[in-house]
mmCIF file of C-alpha atoms and ligand atoms in Angstrom:
data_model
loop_
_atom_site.group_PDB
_atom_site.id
_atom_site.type_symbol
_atom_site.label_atom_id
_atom_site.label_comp_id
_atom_site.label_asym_id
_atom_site.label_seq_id
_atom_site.Cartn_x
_atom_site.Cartn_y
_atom_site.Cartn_z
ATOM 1 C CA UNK R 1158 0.000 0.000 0.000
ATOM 2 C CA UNK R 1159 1.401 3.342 -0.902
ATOM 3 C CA UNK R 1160 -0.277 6.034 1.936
ATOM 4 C CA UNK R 1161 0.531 9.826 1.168
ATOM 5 C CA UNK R 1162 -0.870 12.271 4.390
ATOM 6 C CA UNK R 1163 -0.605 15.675 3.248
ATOM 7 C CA UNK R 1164 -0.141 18.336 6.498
ATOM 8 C CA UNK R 1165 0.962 20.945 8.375
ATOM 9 C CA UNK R 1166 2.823 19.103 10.359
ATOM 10 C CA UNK R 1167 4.898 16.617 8.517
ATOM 11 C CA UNK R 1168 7.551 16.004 11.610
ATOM 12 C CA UNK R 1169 4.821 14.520 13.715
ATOM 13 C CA UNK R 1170 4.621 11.245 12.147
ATOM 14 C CA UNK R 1171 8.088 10.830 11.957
ATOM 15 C CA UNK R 1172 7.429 9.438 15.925
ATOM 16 C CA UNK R 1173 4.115 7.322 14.083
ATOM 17 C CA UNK R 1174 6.331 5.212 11.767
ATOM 18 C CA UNK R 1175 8.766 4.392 14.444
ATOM 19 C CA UNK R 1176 6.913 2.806 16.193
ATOM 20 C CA UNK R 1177 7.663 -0.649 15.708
ATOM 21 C CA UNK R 1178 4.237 -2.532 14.459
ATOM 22 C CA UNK R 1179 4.435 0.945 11.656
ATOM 23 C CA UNK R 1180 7.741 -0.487 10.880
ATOM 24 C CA UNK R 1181 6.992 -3.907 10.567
ATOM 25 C CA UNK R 1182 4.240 -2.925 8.149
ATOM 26 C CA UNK R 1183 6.513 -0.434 6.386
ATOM 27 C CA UNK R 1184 9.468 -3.119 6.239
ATOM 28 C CA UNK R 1185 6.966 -5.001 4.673
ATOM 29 C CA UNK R 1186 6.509 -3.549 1.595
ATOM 30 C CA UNK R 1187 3.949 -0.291 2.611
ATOM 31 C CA UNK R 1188 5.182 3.659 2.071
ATOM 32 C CA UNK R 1189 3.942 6.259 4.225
ATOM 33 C CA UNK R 1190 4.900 9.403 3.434
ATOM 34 C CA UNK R 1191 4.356 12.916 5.616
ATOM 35 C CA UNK R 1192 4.007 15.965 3.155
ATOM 36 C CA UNK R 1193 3.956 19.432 4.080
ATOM 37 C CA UNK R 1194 1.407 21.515 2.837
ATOM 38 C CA UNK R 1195 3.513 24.421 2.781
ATOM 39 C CA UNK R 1196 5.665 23.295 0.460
ATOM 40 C CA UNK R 1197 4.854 24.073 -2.983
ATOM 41 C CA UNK R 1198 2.311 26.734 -1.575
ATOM 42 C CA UNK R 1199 1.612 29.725 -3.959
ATOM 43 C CA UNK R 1200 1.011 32.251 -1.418
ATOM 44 C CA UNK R 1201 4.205 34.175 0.152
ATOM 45 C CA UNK R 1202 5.628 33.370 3.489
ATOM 46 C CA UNK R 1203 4.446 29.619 3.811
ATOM 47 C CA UNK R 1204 0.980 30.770 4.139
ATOM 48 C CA UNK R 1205 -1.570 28.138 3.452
ATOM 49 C CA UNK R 1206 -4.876 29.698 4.730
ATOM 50 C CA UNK R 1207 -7.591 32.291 4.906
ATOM 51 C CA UNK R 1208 -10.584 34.214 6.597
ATOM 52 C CA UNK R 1209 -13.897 32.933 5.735
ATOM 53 C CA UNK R 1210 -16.042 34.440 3.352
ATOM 54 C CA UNK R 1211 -18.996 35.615 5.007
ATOM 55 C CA UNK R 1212 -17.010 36.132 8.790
ATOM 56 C CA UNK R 1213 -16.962 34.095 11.572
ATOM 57 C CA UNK R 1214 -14.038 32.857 13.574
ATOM 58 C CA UNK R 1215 -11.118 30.483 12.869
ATOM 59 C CA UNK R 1216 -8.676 30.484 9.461
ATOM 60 C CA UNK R 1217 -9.833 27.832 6.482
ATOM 61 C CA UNK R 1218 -6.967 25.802 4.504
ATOM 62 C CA UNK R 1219 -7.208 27.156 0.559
ATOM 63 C CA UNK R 1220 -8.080 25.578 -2.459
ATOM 64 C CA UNK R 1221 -5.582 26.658 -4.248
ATOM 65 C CA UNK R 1222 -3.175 25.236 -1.412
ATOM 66 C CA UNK R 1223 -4.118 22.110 -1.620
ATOM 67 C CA UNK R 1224 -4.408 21.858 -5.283
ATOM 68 C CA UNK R 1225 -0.529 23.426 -5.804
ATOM 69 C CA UNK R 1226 0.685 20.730 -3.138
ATOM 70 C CA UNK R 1227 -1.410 17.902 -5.090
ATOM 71 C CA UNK R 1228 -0.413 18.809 -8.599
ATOM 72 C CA UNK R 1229 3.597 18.916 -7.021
ATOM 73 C CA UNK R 1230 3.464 15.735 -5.839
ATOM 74 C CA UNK R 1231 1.254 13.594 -7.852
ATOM 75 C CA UNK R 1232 2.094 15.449 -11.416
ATOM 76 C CA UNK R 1233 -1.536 14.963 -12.297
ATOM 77 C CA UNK R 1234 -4.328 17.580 -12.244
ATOM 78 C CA UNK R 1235 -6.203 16.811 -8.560
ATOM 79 C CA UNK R 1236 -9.696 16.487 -10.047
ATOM 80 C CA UNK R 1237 -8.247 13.499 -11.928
ATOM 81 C CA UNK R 1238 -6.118 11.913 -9.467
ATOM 82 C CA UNK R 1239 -9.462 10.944 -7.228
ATOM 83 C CA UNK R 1240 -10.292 8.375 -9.865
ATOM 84 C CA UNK R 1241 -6.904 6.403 -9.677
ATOM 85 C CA UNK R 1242 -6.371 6.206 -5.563
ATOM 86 C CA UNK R 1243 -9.056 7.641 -2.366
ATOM 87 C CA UNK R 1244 -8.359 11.095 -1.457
ATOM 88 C CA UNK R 1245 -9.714 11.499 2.199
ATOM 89 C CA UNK R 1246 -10.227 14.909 4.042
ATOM 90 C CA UNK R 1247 -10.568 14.294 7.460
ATOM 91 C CA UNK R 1248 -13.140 16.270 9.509
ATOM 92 C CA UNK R 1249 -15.532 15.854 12.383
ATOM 93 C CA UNK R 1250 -18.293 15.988 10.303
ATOM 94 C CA UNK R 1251 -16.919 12.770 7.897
ATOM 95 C CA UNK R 1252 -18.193 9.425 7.555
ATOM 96 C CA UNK R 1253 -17.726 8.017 11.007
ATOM 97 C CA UNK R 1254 -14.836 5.655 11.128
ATOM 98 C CA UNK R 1255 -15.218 1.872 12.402
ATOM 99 C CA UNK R 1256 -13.536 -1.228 11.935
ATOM 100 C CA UNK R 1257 -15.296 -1.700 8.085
ATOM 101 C CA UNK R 1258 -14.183 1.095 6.815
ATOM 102 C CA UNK R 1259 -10.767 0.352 8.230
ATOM 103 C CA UNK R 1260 -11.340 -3.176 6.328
ATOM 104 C CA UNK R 1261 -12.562 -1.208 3.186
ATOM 105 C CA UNK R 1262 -9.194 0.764 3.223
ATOM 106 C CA UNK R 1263 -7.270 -2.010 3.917
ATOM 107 C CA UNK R 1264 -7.914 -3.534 0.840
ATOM 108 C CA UNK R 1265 -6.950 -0.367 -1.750
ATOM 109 C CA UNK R 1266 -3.641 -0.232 -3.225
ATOM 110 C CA UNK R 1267 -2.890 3.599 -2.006
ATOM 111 C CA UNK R 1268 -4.752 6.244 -0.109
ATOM 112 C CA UNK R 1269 -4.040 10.158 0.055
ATOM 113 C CA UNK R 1270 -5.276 11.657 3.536
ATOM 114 C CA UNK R 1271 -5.886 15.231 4.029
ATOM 115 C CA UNK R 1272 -5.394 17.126 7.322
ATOM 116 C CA UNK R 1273 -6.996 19.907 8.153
ATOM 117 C CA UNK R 1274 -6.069 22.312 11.028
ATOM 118 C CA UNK R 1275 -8.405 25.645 12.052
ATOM 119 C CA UNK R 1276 -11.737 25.773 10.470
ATOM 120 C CA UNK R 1277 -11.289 22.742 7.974
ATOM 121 C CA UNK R 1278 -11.342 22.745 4.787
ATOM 122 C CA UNK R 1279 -12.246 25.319 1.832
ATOM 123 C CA UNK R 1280 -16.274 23.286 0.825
ATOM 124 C CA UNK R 1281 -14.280 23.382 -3.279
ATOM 125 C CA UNK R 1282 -11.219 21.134 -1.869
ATOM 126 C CA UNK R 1283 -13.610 18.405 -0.944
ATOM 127 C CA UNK R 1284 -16.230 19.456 -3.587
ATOM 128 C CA UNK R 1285 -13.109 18.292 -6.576
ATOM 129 C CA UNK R 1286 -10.311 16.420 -4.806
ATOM 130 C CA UNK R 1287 -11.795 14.258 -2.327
ATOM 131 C CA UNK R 1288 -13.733 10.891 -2.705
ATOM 132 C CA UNK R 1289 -14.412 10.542 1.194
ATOM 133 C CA UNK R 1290 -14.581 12.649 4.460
ATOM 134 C CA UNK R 1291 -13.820 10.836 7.805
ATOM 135 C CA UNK R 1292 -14.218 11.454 11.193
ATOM 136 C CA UNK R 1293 -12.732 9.870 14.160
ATOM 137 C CA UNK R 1294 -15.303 10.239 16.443
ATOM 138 C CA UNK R 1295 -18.096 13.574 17.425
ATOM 139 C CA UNK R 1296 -15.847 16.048 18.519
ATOM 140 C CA UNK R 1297 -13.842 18.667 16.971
ATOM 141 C CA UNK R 1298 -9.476 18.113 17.623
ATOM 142 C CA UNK R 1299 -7.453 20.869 16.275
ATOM 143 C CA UNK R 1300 -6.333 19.474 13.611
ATOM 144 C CA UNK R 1301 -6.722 16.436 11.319
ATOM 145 C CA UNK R 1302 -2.943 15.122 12.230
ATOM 146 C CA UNK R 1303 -3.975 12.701 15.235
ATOM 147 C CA UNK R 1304 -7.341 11.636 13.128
ATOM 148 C CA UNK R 1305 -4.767 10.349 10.388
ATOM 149 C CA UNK R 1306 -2.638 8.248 12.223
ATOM 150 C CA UNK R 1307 -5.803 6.643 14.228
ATOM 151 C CA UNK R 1308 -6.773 5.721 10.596
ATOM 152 C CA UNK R 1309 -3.300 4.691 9.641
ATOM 153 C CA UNK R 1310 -2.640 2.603 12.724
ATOM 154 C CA UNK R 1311 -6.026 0.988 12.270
ATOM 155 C CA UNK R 1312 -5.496 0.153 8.301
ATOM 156 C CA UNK R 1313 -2.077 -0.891 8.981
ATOM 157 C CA UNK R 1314 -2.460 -3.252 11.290
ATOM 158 C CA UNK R 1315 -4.749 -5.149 8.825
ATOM 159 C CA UNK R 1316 -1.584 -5.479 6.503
ATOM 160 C CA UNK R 1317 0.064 -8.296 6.722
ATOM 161 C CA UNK R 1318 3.215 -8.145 8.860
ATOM 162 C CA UNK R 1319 1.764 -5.728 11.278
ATOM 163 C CA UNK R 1320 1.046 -7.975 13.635
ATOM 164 C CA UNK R 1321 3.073 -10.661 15.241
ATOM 165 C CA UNK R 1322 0.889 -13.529 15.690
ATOM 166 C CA UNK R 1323 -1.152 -13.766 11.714
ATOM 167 C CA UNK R 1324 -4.311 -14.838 13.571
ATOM 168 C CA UNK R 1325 -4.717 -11.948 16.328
ATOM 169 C CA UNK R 1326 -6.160 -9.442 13.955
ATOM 170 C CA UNK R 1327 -8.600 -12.117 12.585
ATOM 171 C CA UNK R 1328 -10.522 -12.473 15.927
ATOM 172 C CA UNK R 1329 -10.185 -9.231 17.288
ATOM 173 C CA UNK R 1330 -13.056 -6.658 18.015
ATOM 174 C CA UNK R 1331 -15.526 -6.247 15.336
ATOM 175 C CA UNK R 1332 -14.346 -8.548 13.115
ATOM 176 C CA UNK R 1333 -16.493 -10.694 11.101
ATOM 177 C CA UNK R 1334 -15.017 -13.871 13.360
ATOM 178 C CA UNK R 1335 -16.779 -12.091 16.396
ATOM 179 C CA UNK R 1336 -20.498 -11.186 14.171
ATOM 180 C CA UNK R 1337 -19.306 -7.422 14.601
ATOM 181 C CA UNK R 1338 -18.780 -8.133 18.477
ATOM 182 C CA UNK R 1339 -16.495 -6.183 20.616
ATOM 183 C CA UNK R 1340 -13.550 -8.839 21.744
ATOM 184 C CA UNK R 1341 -13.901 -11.225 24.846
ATOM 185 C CA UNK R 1342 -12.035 -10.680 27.853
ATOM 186 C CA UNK R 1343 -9.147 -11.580 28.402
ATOM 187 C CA UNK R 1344 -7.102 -12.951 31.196
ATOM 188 C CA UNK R 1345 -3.524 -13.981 32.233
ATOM 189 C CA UNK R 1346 -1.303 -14.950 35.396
ATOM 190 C CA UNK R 1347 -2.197 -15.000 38.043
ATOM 191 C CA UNK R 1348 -5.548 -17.409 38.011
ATOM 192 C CA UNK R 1349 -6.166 -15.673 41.529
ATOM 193 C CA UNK R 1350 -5.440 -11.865 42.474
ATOM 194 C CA UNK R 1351 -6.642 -10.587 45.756
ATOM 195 C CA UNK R 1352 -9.900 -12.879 45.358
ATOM 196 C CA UNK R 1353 -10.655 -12.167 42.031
ATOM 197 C CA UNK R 1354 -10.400 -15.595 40.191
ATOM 198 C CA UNK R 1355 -9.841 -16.084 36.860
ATOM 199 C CA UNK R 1356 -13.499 -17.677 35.393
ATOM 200 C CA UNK R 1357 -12.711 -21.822 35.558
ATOM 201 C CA UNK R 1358 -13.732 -22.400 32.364
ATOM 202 C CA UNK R 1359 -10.624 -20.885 31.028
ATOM 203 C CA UNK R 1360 -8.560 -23.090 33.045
ATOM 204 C CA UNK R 1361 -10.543 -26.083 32.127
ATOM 205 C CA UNK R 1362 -8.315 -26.853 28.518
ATOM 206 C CA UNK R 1363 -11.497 -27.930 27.107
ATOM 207 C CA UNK R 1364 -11.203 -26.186 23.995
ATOM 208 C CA UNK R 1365 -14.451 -26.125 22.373
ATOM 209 C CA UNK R 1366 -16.547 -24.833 25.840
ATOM 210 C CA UNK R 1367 -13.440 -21.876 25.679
ATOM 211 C CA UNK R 1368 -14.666 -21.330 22.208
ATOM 212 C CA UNK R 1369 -18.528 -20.896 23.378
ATOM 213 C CA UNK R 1370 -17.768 -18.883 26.729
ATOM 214 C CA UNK R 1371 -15.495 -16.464 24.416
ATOM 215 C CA UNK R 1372 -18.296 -16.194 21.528
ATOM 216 C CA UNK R 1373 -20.975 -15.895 24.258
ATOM 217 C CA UNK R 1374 -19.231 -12.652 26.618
ATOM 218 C CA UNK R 1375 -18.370 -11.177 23.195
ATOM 219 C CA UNK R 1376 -22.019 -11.231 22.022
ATOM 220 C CA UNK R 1377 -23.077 -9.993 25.593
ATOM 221 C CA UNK R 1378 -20.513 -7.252 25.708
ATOM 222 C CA UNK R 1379 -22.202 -6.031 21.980
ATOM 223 C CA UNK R 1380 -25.650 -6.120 23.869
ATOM 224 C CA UNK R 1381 -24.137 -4.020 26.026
ATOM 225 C CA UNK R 1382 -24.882 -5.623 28.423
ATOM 226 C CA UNK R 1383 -22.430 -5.428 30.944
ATOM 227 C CA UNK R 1384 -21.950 -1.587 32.012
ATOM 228 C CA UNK R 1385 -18.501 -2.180 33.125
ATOM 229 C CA UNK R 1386 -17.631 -2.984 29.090
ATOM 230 C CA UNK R 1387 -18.625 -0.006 27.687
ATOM 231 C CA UNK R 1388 -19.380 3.561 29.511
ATOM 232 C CA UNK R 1389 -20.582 3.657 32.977
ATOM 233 C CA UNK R 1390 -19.573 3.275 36.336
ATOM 234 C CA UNK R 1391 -18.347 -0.583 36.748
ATOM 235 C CA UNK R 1392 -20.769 -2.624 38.509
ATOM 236 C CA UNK R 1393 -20.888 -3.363 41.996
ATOM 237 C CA UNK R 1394 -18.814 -6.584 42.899
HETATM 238 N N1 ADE T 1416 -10.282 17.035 12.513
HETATM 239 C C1 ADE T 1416 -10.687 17.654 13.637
HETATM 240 N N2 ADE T 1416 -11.473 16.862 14.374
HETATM 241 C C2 ADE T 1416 -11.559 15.677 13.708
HETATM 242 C C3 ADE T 1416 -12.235 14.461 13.949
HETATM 243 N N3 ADE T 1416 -12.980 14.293 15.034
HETATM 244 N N4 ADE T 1416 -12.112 13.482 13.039
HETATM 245 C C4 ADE T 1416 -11.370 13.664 11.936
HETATM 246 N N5 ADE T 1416 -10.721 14.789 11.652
HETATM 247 C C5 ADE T 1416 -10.808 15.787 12.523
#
């Protein structure tokens, strides 16, 4: 996979691809490459954004910006380029991102992500660059830098090589293996801490009643059915 983020603020994911299941990925065969907006700019002193049109707070990143640092780096015209590889803008207000989507991006050969920082996005940028917006979650960050490598760290450990063991990304939350489920718990040495045993069942070596108790908490903890899985206060003991 060949991932391009264009941003502000190329040095920050020089930390993201050292971090070793990045490199694994990236030793496997994957680029990922940090470009700065600024670059190829064609407004003086770096500058890569505006006052909106109309008032109202906050600074929008330009059109002609992002088009200049497109047409640099790809050689193509921008409108074009959407048709050969995804161009995501990431934004609050994007297609909220889950585990399919990571799946769905997973599977294409290269991927251009957008950051925004301040007010977003000029409307025309995603209007005739973009083929998706994406958001990380409701809430507004300042910038689309820490969006991008939650996506990237979520794609990337779909590739093969990210991951140590082949099968632990296979049955891991959401997955198909789990019907969409969040994961089961898990539990490790010692069987007994301070009271608080270990269930038996897990101790028992009988494989296939590991199997059902794992399927079963998993389909419970996608009921929501346990408060202490998911948001609340944990349950009384
Ligand atoms: N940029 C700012 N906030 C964001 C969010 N929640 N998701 C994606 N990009 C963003």
């Amino acid at each position: 996979m060949d991932l391009d983020v264009f941003t502000l603020f190329p040095e920050w994911f020089d930390w993201f691809v050292a971090q070793r299941h990045v490199r694994n990925v990236l030793d496997a065969g994957t680029r990922l490459r940090a470009v700065d907006l600024r670059e190829h700019t064609p407004l003086r002193g770096g500058r890569v954004d505006d006052t909106p049109f109309g008032g109202g707070a906050g600074m929008v990143i330009r059109v002609d910006v992002v088009d200049s640092a497109l047409q640099a780096h790809y050689g193509t015209d921008p409108v074009t380029l959407r048709s050969s590889r995804r161009v995501i803008a990431l934004s609050p207000s994007g297609r909220l991102f889950d585990d399919a989507l990571a799946a769905e991006l997973a599977d294409e050969p290269a991927l251009t992500i957008l950051c925004g920082r301040y007010e977003g996005f000029d409307e025309r940028i995603i209007e005739h660059f973009v083929t998706d917006t994406v958001s990380i979650g409701r809430y507004v960050l300042s910038g689309g830098e820490l969006a991008a490598m939650v996506l990237c760290d979520a794609v990337l450990r779909k590739l093969p090589g990210a991951l140590g063991h082949s099968e632990s990304a296979v049955e891991e939350s959401f997955s198909d293996a789990l019907d969409g489920n969040p994961e089961y718990p898990h539990y490790t040495r010692p069987a007994s801490y301070r009271g608080w045993p270990v269930p038996e069942v897990l101790l028992s070596g009988d494989h296939g009643r590991i199997r059902r108790w794992r399927t079963e908490r998993s389909a419970a903890r996608g009921a929501g059915a346990r408060p202490a899985d998911g948001v609340g206060p944990p349950s009384a003991p």
